[in-house]
Short mmCIF file of C-alpha atoms in Angstrom, two decimals:
data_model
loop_
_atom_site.label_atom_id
_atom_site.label_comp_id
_atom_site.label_asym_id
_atom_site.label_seq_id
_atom_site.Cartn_x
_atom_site.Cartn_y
_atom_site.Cartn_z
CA UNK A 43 0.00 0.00 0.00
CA UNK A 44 2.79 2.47 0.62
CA UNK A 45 4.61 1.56 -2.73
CA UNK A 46 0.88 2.34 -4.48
CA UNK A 47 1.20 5.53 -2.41
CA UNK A 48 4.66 6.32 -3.60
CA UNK A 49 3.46 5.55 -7.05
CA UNK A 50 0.98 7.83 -6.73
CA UNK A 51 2.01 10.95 -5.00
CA UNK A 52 5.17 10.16 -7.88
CA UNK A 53 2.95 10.45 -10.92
CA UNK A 54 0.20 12.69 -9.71
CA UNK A 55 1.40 15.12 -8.23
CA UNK A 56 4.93 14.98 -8.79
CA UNK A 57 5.64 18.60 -7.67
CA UNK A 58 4.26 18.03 -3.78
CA UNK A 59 6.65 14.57 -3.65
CA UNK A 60 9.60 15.94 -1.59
CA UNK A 61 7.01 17.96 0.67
CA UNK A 62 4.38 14.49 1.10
CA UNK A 63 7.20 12.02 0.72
CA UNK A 64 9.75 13.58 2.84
CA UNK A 65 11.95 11.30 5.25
CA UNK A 66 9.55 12.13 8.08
CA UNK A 67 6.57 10.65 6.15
CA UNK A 68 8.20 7.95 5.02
CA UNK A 69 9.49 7.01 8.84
CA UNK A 70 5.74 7.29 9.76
CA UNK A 71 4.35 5.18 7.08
CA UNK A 72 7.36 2.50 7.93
CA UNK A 73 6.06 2.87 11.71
CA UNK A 74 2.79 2.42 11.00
CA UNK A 75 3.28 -0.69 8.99
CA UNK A 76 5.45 -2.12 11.33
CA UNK A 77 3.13 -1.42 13.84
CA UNK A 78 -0.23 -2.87 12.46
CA UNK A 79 1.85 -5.81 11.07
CA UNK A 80 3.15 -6.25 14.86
CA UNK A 81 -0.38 -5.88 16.38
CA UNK A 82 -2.00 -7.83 13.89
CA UNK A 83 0.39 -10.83 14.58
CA UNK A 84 -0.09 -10.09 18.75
CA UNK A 85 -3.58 -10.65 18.28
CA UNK A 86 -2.93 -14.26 16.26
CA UNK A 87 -0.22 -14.97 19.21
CA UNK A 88 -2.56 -14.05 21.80
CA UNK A 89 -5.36 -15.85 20.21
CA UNK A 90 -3.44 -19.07 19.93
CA UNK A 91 -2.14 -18.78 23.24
CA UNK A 92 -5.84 -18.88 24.97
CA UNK A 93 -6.48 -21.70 23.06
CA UNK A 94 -7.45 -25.33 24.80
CA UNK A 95 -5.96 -28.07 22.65
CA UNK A 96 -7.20 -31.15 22.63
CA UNK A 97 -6.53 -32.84 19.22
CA UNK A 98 -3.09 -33.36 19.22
CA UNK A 99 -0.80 -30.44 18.02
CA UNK A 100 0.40 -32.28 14.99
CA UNK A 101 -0.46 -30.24 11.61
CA UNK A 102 -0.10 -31.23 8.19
CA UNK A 103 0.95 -28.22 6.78
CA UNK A 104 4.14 -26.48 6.15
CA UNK A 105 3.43 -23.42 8.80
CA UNK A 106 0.90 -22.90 11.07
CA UNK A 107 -1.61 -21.38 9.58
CA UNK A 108 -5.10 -19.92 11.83
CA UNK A 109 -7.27 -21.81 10.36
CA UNK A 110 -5.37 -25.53 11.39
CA UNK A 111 -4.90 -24.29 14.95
CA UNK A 112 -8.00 -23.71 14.73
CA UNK A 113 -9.20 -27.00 13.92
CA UNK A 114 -6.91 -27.99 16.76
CA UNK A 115 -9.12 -26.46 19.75
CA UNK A 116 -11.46 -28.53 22.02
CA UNK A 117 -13.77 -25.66 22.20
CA UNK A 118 -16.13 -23.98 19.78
CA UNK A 119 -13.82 -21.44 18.21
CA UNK A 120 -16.59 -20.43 14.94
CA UNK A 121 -16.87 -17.28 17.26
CA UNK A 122 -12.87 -16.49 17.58
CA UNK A 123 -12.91 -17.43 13.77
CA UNK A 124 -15.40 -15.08 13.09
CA UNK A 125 -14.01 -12.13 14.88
CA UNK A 126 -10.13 -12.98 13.52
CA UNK A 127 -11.77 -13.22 10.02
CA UNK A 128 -13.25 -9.78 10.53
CA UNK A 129 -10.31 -8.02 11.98
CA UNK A 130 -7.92 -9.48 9.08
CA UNK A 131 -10.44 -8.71 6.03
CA UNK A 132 -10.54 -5.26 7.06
CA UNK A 133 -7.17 -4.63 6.71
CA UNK A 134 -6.66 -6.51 3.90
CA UNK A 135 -10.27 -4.62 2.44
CA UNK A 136 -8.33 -1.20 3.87
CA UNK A 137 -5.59 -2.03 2.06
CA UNK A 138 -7.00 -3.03 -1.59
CA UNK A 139 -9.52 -0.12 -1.59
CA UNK A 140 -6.67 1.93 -1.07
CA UNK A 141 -4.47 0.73 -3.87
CA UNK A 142 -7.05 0.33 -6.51
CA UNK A 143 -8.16 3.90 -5.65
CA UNK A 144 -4.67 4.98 -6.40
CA UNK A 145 -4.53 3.33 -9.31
CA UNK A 146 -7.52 4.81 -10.89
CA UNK A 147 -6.18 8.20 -9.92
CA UNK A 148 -2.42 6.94 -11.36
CA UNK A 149 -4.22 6.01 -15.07
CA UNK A 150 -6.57 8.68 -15.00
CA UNK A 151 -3.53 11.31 -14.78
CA UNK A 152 -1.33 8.98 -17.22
CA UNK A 153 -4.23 8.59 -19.91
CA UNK A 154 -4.50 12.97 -19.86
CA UNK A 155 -0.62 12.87 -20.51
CA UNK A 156 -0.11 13.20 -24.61
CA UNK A 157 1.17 10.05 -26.08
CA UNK A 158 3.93 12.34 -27.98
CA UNK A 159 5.88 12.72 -24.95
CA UNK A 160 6.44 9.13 -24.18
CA UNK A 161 5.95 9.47 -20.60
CA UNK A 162 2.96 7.13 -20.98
CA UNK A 163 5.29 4.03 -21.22
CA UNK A 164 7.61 5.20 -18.64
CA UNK A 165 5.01 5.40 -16.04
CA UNK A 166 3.36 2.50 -16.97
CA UNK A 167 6.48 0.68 -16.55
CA UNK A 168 6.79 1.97 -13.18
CA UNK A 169 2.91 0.93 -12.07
CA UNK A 170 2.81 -2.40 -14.09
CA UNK A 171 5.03 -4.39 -11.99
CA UNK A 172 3.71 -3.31 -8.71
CA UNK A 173 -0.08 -3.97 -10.13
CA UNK A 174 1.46 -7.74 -11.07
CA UNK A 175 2.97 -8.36 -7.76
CA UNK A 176 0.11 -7.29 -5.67
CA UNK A 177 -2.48 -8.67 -7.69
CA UNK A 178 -0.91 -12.12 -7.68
CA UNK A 179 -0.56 -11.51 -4.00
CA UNK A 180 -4.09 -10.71 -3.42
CA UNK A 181 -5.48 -13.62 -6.19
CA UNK A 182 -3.43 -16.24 -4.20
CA UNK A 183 -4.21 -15.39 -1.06
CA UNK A 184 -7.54 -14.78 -2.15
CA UNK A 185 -8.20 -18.38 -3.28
CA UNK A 186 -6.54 -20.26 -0.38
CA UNK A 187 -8.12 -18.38 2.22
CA UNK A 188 -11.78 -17.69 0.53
CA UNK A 189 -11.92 -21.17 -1.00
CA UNK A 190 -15.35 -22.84 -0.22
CA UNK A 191 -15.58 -25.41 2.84
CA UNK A 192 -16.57 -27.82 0.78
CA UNK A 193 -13.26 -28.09 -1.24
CA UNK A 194 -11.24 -28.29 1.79
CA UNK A 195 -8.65 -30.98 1.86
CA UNK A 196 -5.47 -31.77 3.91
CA UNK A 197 -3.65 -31.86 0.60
CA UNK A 198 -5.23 -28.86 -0.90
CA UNK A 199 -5.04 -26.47 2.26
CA UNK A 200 -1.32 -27.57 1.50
CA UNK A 201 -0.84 -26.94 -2.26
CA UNK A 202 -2.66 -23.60 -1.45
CA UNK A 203 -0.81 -22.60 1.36
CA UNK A 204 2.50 -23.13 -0.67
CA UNK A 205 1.14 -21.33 -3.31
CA UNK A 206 0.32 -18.19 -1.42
CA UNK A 207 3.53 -18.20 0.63
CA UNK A 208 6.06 -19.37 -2.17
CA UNK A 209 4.86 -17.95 -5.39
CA UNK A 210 4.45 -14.19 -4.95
CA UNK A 211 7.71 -13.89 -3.29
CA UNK A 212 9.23 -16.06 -6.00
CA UNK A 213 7.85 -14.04 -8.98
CA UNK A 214 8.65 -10.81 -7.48
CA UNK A 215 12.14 -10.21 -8.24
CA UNK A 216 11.62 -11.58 -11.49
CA UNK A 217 8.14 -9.31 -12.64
CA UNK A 218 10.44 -6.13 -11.14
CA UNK A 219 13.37 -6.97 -13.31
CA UNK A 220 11.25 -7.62 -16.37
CA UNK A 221 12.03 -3.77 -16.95
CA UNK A 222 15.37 -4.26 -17.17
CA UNK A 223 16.01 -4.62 -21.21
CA UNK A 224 18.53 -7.06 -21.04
CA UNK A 225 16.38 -9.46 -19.62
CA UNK A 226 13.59 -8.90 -21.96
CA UNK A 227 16.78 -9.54 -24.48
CA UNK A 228 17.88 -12.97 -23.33
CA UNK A 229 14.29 -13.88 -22.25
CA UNK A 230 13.14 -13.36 -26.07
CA UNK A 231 16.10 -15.24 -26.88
CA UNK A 232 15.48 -18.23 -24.62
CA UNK A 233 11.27 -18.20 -26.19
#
């Protein structure tokens, strides 16, 4: 969200960057990831923690994910489901209204810009990769954690959780260096 903001403040209103992006803003918006990111994980830790176990504490899954500890407790936890669901979809919901927002406003102000100046292309190929990474982000983690009951599985939870933990990270350095022309070069070559 604070790259989309970067992206943003970069392209549409390029003039106010050093005044909105100074190195005071930026330690803020650092803080207050770190701190939401810290908070939100307390409240998983803390969550676990209070937890009464009585199914064994063996998971077949690479990580310990909520849902599997979940699964794990000898008490009725639909309601401690409900209210982690809540608390995590609103960030994430936070989060993705405030990107695509940004976006809008980043192609709105790119589609005004005259396609004789060739600044179109450059700040596409600043947005596009960042609109790759986080969409694959959000579509993976979208499909392993909205997937319906019914297609839960052991293995699947599995694949998926893989998926949404090993893939975007993956694919990131290689979608950002896609801009590099060189690679394009040898990765023509190699098609």
């Amino acid at each position: 969200t604070i790259m989309c903001y970067d992206r943003y403040v970069s392209i549409c209103k390029p003039l106010h960057y050093g005044t909105l992006l100074g190195s005071r803003a930026c330690a803020h918006m650092a803080a207050a990831a770190w701190a939401s990111g810290f908070l939100y994980s307390l409240l998983h830790t803390a969550n676990t923690f209070s937890l009464p176990l009585c199914h064994g504490n063996a998971l077949r899954q690479f990580f310990c994910e909520i849902p599997q500890i979940l699964r794990l407790s000898c008490s009725h936890s639909k309601l401690r489901e409900l209210g982690l669901t809540a608390v995590g979809s609103s960030f994430v919901l936070g989060c993705f209204v405030f990107i695509v927002f940004s976006y809008v406003q980043i192609f709105r102000a790119v589609l005004r810009i005259p396609s004789e100046q060739g600044q179109r292309h450059k700040a596409f190929s600043t947005c596009l990769p960042h609109l790759a990474v986080v969409s694959l982000f959000i579509s993976t983690g979208t499909f392993a954690y909205l997937k319906p009951p019914s297609m839960s599985s052991p293995s699947l939870d599995l694949s998926l959780s893989v998926l949404y933990s090993v893939v975007p990270p993956a694919l990131n350095p290689l979608i950002y260096s896609l801009r590099n022309q060189e690679l394009k070069a040898a990765v023509w070559t190699l098609l």
